[in-house]
Structure formats: structure tokens, C-alpha cells
mmCIF file of C-alpha atoms and ligand atoms in Angstrom:
data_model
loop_
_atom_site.group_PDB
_atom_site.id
_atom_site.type_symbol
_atom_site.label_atom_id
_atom_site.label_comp_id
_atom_site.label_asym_id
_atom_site.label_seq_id
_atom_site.Cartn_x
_atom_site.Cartn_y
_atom_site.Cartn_z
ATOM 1 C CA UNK X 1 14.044 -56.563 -113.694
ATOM 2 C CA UNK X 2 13.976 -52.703 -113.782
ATOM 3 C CA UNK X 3 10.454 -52.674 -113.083
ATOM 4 C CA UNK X 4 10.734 -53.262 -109.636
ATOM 5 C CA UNK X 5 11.007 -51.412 -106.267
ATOM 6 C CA UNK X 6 11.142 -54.150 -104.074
ATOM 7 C CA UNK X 7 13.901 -57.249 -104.193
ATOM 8 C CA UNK X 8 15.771 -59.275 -102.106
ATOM 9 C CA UNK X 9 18.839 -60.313 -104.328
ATOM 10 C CA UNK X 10 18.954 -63.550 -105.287
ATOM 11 C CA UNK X 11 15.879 -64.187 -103.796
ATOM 12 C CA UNK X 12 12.671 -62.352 -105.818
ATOM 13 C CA UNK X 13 11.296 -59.247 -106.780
ATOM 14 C CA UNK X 14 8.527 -56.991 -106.410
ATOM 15 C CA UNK X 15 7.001 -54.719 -108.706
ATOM 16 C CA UNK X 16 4.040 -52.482 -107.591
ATOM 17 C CA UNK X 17 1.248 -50.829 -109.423
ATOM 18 C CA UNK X 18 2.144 -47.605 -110.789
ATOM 19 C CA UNK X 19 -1.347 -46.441 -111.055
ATOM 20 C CA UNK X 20 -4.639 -47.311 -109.139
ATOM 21 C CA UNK X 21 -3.846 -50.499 -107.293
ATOM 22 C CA UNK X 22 -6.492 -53.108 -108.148
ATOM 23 C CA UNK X 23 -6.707 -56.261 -106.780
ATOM 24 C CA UNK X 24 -5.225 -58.498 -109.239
ATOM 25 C CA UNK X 25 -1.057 -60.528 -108.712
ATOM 26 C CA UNK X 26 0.844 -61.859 -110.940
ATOM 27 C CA UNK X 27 3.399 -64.379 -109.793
ATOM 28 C CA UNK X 28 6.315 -65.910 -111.863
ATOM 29 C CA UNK X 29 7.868 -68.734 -109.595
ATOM 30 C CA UNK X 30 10.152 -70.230 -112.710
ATOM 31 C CA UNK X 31 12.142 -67.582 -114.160
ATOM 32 C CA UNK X 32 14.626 -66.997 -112.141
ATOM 33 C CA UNK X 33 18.172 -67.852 -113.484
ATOM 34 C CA UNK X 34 20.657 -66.677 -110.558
ATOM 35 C CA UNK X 35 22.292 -69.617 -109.693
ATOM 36 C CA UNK X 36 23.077 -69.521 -106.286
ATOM 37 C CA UNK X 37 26.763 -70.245 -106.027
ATOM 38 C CA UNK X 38 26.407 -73.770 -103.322
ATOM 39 C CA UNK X 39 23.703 -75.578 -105.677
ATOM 40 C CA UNK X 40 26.842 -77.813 -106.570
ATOM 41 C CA UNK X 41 24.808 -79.393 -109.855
ATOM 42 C CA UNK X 42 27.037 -82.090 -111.523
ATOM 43 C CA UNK X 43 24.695 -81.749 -114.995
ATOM 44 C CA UNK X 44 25.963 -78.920 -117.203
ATOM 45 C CA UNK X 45 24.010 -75.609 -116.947
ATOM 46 C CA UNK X 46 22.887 -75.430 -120.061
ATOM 47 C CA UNK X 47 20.819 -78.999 -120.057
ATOM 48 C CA UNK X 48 19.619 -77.343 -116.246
ATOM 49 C CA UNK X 49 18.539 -74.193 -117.829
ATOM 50 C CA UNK X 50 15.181 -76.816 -120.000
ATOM 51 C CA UNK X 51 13.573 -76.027 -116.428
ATOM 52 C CA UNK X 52 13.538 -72.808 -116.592
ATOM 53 C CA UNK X 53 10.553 -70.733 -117.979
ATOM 54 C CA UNK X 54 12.718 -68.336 -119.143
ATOM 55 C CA UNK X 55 11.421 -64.940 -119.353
ATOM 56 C CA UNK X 56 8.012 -65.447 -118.228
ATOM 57 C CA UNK X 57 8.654 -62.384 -115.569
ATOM 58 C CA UNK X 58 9.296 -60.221 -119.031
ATOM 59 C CA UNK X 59 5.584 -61.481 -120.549
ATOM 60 C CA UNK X 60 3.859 -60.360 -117.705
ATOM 61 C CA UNK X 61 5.751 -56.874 -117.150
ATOM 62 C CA UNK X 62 3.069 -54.797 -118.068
ATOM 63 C CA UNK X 63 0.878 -55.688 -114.467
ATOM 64 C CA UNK X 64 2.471 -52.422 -113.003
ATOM 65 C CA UNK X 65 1.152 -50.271 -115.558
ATOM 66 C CA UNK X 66 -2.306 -51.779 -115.238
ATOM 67 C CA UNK X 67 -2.653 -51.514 -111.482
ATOM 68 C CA UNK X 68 -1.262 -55.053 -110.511
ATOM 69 C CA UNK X 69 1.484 -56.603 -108.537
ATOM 70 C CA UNK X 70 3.919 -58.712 -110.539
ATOM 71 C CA UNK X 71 6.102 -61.186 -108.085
ATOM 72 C CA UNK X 72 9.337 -63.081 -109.563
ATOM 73 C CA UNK X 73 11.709 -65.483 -108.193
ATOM 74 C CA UNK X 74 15.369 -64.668 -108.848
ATOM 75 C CA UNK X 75 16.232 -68.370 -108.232
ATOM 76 C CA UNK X 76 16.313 -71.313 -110.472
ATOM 77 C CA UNK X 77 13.570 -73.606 -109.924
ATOM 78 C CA UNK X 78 15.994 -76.699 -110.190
ATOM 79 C CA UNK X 79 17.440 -75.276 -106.715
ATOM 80 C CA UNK X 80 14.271 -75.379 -104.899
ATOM 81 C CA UNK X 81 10.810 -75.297 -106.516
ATOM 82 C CA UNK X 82 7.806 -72.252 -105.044
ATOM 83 C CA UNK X 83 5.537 -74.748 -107.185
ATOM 84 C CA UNK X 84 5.461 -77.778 -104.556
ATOM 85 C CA UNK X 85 4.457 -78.678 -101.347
ATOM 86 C CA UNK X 86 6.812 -79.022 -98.569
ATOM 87 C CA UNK X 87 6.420 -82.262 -97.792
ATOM 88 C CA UNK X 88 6.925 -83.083 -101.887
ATOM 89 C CA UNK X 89 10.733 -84.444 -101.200
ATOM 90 C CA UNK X 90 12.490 -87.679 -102.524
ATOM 91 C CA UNK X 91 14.107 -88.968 -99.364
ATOM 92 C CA UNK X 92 16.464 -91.232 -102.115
ATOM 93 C CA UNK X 93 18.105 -87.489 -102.728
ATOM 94 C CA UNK X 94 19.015 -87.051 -98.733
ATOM 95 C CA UNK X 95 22.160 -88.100 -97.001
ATOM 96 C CA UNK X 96 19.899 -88.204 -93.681
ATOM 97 C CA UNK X 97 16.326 -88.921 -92.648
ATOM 98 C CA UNK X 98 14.355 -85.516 -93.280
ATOM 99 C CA UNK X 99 12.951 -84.415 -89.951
ATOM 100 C CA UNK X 100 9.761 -83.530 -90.978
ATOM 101 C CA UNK X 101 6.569 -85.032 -92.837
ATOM 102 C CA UNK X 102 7.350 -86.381 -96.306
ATOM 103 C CA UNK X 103 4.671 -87.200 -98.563
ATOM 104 C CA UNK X 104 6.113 -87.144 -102.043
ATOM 105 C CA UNK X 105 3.489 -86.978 -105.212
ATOM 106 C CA UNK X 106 3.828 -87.684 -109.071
ATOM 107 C CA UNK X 107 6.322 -84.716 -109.261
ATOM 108 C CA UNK X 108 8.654 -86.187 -107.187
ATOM 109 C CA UNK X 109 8.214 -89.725 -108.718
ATOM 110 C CA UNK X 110 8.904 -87.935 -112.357
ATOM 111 C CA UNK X 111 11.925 -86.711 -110.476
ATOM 112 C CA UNK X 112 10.604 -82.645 -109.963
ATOM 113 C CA UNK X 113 9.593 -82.339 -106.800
ATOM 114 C CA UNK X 114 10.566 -79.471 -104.364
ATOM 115 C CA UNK X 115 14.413 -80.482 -104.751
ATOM 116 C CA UNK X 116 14.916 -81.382 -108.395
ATOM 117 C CA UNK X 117 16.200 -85.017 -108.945
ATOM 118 C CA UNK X 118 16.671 -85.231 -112.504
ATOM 119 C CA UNK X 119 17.425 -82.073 -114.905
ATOM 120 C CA UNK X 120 16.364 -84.095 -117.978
ATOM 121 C CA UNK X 121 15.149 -87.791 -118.403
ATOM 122 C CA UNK X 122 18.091 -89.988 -117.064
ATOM 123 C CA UNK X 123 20.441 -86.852 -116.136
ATOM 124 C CA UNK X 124 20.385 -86.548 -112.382
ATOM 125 C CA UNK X 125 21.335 -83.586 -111.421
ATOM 126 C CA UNK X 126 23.457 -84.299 -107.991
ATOM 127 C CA UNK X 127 26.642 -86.554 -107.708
ATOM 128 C CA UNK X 128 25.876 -86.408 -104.078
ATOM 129 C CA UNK X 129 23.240 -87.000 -101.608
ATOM 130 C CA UNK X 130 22.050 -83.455 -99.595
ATOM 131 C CA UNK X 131 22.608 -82.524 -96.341
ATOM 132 C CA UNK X 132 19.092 -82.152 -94.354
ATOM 133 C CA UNK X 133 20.802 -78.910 -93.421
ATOM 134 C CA UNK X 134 21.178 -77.490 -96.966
ATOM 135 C CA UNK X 135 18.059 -78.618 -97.994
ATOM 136 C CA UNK X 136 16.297 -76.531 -95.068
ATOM 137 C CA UNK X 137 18.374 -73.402 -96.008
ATOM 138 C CA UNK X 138 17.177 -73.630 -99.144
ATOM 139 C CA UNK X 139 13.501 -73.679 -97.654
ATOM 140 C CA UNK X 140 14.218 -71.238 -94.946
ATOM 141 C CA UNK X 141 16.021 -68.347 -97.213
ATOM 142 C CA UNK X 142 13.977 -69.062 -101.042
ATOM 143 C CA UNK X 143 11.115 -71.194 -100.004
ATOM 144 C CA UNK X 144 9.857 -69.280 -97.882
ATOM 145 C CA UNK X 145 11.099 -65.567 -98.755
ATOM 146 C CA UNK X 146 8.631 -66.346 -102.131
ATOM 147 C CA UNK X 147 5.523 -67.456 -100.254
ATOM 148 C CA UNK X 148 5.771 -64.899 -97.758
ATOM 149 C CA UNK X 149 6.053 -62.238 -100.190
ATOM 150 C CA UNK X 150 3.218 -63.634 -102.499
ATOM 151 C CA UNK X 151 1.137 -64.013 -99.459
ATOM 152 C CA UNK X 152 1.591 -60.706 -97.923
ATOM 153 C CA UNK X 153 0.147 -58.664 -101.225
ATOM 154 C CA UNK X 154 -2.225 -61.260 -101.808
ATOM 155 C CA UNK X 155 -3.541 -60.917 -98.183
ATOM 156 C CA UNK X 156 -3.156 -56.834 -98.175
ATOM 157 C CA UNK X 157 -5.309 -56.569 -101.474
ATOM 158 C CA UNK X 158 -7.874 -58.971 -100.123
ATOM 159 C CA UNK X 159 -7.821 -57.037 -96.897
ATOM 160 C CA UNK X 160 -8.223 -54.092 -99.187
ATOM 161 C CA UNK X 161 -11.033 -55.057 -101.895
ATOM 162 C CA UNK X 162 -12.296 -57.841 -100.620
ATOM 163 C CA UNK X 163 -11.610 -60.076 -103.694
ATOM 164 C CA UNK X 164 -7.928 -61.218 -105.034
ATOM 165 C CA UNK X 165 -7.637 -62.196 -108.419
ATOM 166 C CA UNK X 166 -3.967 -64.088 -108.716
ATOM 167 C CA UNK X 167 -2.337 -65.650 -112.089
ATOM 168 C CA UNK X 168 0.297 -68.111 -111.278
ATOM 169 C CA UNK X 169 2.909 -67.879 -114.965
ATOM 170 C CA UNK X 170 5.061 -70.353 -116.332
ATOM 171 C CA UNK X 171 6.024 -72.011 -119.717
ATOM 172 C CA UNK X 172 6.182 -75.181 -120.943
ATOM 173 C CA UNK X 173 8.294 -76.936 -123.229
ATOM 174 C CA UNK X 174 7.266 -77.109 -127.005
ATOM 175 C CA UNK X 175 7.387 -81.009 -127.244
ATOM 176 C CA UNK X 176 7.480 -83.266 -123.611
ATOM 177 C CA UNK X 177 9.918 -84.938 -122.942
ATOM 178 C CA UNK X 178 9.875 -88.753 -120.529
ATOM 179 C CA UNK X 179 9.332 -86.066 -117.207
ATOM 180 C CA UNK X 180 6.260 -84.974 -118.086
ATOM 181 C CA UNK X 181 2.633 -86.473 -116.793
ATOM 182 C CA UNK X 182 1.754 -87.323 -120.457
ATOM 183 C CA UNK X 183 4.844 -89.533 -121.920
ATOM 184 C CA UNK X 184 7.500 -88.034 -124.154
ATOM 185 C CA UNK X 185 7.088 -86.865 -127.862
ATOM 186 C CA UNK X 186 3.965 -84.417 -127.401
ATOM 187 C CA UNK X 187 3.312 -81.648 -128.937
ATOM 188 C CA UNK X 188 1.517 -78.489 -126.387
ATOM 189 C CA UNK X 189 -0.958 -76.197 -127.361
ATOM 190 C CA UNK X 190 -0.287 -72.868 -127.446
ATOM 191 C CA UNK X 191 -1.383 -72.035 -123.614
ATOM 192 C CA UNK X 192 -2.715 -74.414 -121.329
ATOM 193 C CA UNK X 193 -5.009 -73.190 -118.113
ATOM 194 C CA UNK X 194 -5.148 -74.902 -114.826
ATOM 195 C CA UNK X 195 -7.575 -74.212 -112.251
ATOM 196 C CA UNK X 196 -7.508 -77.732 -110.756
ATOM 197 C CA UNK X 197 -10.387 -79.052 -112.236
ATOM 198 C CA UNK X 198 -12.487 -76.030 -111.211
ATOM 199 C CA UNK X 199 -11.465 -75.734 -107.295
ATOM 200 C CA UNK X 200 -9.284 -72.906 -107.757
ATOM 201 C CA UNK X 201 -10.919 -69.797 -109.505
ATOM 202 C CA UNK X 202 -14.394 -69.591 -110.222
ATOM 203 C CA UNK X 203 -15.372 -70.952 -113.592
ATOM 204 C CA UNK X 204 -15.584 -67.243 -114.897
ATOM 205 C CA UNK X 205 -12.020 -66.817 -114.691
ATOM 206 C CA UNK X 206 -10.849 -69.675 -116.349
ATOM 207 C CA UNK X 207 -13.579 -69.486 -119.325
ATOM 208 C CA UNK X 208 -12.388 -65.569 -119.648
ATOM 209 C CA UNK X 209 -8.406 -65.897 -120.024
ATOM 210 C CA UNK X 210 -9.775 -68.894 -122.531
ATOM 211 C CA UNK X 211 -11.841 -67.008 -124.432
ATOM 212 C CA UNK X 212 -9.582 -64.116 -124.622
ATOM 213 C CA UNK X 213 -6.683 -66.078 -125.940
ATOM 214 C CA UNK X 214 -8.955 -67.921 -128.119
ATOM 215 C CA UNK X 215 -9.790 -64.933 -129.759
ATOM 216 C CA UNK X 216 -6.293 -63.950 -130.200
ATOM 217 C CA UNK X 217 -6.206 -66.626 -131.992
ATOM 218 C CA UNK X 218 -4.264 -69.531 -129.944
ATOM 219 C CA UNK X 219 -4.721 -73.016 -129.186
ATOM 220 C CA UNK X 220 -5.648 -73.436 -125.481
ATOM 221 C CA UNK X 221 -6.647 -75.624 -123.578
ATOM 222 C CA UNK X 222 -7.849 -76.552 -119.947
ATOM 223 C CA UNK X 223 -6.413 -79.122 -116.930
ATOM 224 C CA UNK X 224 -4.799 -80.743 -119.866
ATOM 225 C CA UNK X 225 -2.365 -81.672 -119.086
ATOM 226 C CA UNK X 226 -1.794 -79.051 -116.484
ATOM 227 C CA UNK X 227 -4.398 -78.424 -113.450
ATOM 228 C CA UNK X 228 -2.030 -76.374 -111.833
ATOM 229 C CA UNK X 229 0.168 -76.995 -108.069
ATOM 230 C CA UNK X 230 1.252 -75.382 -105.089
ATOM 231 C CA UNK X 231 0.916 -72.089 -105.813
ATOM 232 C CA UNK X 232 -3.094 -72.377 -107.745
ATOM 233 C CA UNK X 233 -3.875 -74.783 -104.616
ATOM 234 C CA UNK X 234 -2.911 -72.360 -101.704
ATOM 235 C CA UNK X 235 -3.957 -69.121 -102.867
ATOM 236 C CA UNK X 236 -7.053 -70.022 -104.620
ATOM 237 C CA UNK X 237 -10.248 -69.739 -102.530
ATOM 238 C CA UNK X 238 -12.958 -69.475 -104.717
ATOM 239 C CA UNK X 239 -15.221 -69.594 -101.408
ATOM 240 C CA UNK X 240 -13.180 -66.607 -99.597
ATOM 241 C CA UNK X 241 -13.895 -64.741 -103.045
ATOM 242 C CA UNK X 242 -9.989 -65.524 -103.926
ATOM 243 C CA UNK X 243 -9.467 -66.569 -107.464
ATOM 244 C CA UNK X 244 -6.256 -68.376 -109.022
ATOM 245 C CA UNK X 245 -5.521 -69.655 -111.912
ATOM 246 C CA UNK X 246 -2.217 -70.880 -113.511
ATOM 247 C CA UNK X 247 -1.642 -70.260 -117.138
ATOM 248 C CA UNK X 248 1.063 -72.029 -118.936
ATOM 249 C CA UNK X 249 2.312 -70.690 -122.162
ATOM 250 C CA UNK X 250 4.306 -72.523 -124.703
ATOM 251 C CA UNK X 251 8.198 -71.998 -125.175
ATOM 252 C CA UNK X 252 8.128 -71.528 -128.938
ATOM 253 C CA UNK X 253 5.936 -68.989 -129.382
ATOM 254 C CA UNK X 254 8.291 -66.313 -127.360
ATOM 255 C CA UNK X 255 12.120 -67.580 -127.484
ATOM 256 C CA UNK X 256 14.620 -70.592 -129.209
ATOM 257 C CA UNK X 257 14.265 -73.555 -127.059
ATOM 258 C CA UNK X 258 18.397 -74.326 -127.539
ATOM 259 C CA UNK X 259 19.958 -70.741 -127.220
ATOM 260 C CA UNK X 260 17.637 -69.383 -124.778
ATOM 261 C CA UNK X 261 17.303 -66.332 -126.689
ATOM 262 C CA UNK X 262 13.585 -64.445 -127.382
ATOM 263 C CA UNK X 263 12.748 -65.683 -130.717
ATOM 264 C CA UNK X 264 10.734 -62.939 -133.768
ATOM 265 C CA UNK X 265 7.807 -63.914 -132.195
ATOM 266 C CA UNK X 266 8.587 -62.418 -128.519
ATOM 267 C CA UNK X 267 7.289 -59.301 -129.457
ATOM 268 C CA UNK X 268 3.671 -60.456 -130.832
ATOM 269 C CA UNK X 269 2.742 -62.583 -127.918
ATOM 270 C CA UNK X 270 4.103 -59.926 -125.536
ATOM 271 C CA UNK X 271 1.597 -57.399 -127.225
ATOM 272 C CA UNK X 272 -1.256 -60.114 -127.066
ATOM 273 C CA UNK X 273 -0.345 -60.758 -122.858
ATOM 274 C CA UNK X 274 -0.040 -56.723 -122.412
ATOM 275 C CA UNK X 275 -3.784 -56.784 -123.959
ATOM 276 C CA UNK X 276 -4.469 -59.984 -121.359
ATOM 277 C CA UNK X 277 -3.005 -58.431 -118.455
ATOM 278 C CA UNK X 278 -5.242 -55.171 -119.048
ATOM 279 C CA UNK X 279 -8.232 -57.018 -119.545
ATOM 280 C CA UNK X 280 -7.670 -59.282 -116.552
ATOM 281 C CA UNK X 281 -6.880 -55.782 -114.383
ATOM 282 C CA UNK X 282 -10.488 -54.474 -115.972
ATOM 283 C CA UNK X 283 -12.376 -57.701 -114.746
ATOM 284 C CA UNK X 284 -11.115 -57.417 -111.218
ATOM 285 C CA UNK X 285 -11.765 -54.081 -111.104
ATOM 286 C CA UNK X 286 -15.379 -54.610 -112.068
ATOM 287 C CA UNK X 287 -15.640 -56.849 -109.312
ATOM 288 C CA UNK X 288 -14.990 -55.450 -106.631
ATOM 289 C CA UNK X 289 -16.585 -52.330 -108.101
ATOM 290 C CA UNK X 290 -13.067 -50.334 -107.913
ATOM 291 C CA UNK X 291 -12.378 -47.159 -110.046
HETATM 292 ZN ZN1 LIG N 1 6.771 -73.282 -114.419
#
């Protein structure tokens, strides 16, 4: 993305405020489409590509311009997922015994856990079973590259302000399919909030983004069906005055679910998450009484 000044290739990028910093990140964990060149899928790219949230780093480009960090993974999710725990691994998918705690959730069981089992319902994405070794490259070198750099401006703009307001962006598909938490054959609202049922953000957050969208005149809802993972759960502190909330917005009102391309609408929902991301940099700046 041209808006950066900081990435490591393959790996993510950075882009920094380009006026007064205030204390708000974006993060984009799911848009990344450089497929690294060992990930040795057997399922055809383009059935691969349905995990993607395609150009969610592009929605959220105008956090520079406001005063806030924007952070993007250039890898696919299906390699290795930012959005789980660790320990979130199907053993089934290993040719050895992982070395290290396992305790694989309902992502895993749907067959999405940190290393992606199925692409679609019944399409697994491996012919093979992994190497432990590959497996904790792809931890060492993506994994952890993303945290640490989510982290570090998270922890520098606490350090800084004393409060850290952090939106965690992806997309969901129009419809479910059999992978998701509520069945196949539903239809999503138009954005979909998670704070984990409250423990993430305080409740002034959450109700804001709502009631901005709301005005905007979009269906959204809350924890349903998304509460949010990894990323909501580690940075979000409500306590430590660290907010985070994850807001998922729905594939067909920004591109064409079968070409990947932007779709007429694109431009419209941009505009309304431009007016979002200014508002959101104007309520953290209130806060911590900045500017
Ligand atoms: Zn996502």
C-alpha cells in the first residue's frame, strides 16, 4: 500500500500519522494476499482467496490522515492466522507431535484455526501433513513479526497518552457458509461489532461505532455472531484504559464476492469509514484531552 513508510515485505506494513499523532490503531490482520511461495496449498487459489478480507487495509486508509496508525498483514490468513491463539492448532494437520501447549477452540474444530485446515466446507486445503518445523517458521517470521509490530505502537501510544484506542478490521462473507459459528445459508448484517461481550472496550466504544454506522444508515449489530478473537482479547484492557474493538464489515457492500474486484459501491462505504475513522480519531483525542 503506498501509504506506508514502514514494511517488511511479505510480512506487513506500517503506515504512520501524517499529522498530530493521536492515540488511536487500526489493524487489518486479513488482507494480505502475497502468497508466500512454500504454502504448498493443494485447493486452487481462487476457492483460498473466500478467506481473505480483501481490501479491508484500503477501507481503513484514511487513519494516517487523521492522526492514526494503520497496521496490515501482507500474508494470507490461510497461511497462518494473527487472529488466533498460539496454542489454537489441529494436531490432525501435523506430521509430528507439536512441542508446545495445544489447546485448540471452535475455530480449529470449524477447521480455521491458526493453520487453516479447510479453505471451504469439505475442501482441505493440504494434501500433506506439516512439518512442526514449517509450522514454527511460519510463527517465528509472520506470527510474530504482526504482533510485535501491533504491540510496539500500541504500547508507544499508551506510553504516550495514556489511553489506546485500537480497531481490529476484517470482512465477512455476504451469506455463511457450513465454517461459520452459525450454520450455513445466513444472511450478515451490514457490520457486525465485537467487543467480547463487553470485556474488551468500554461500552462507550462499542455503542459509538454503532451508533455512528447506524446513522449512516446500516444494519449492525453486536457479538452476533462475532465477539471478536485474538487480536480484541490481547490488546483490549478496558481496566489499563486500553480499548479494542473488532468491527466486521460485510463483503457485498465494497467488492464482487466471485471476481474479487471492488464493486460500485466501494466508493460510498469508503466515504462513510473515512467519516468513521475521523470521528473515532476525534473521540480519542477527547480523551486523553490531546490537541
Ligand atoms: Zn478477518
Amino acid at each position: 500500500m503506498s501509504l506506508s513508510d514502514h514494511t517488511i515485505p511479505g510480512v506487513l506494513f506500517r503506515a504512520s500519522p501524517k499529522t498530530a499523532e493521536v492515540p488511536l490503531v487500526f489493524d487489518s490482520p486479513h488482507s494480505g494476499t502475497d502468497y508466500p511461495e512454500d504454502f504448498d496449498h493443494v485447493c486452487p487459489r481462487r476457492v483460498l482467496r473466500t478467506a481473505e478480507d480483501t481490501f479491508v487495509d484500503e477501507l481503513y486508509a484514511a487513519a494516517p490522515a487523521q492522526g492514526a496508525t494503520l497496521i496490515g498483514a501482507l500474508f494470507p490468513r490461510s497461511y497462518i492466522d494473527a487472529n488466533r491463539h498460539l496454542t489454537d492448532i489441529d494436531q490432525a494437520l501435523l506430521a509430528e507431535p507439536w512441542p508446545g501447549p495445544l489447546d485448540p477452540g471452535a475455530k480449529t474444530r470449524l477447521g480455521m484455526g491458526l493453520i487453516r485446515r479447510l479453505a471451504v466446507p469439505e475442501l482441505p486445503v493440504y494434501a500433506r501433513k506439516l512439518g512442526v518445523a514449517e509450522v514454527q517458521a511460519r510463527i517465528d517470521r509472520y506470527y510474530h513479526a504482526y504482533h510485535d509490530e501491533l504491540a510496539g505502537a500500541a504500547d508507544r501510544l499508551h506510553a504516550r497518552f495514556g489511553g489506546l484506542w485500537h480497531i481490529d478490521c476484517h470482512s465477512m462473507k455476504s451469506v455463511s457458509n457450513g465454517m461459520a459459528s452459525e450454520g450455513a445459508g445466513v444472511a450478515r448484517a451490514d457490520f457486525v461489532l465485537g467487543d467480547r461481550d463487553g470485556t474488551t472496550c468500554a461500552p462507550e466504544l462499542t455503542k459509538f461505532v454503532k451508533a455512528f454506522l447506524s446513522r449512516r444508515g446500516y444494519d449492525v449489530r453486536v457479538n452476533d455472531p462475532y465477539k471478536g478473537v485474538e487480536l480484541v482479547r490481547r490488546h483490549g484492557r478496558p481496566r489499563e484504559n486500553r480499548h479494542s474493538l473488532q468491527i466486521e464489515v460485510n463483503r457485498k457492500l465494497y467488492m464482487d464476492e466471485e471476481s474479487f474486484e471492488r464493486n460500485a459501491n466501494f466508493r460510498k462505504l469508503k466515504s462513510d469509514l473515512d467519516a468513521l475513522v475521523a470521528a473515532l480519531a476525534e473521540f480519542a483525542r477527547e480523551r486523553v484531552g490531546a490537541g
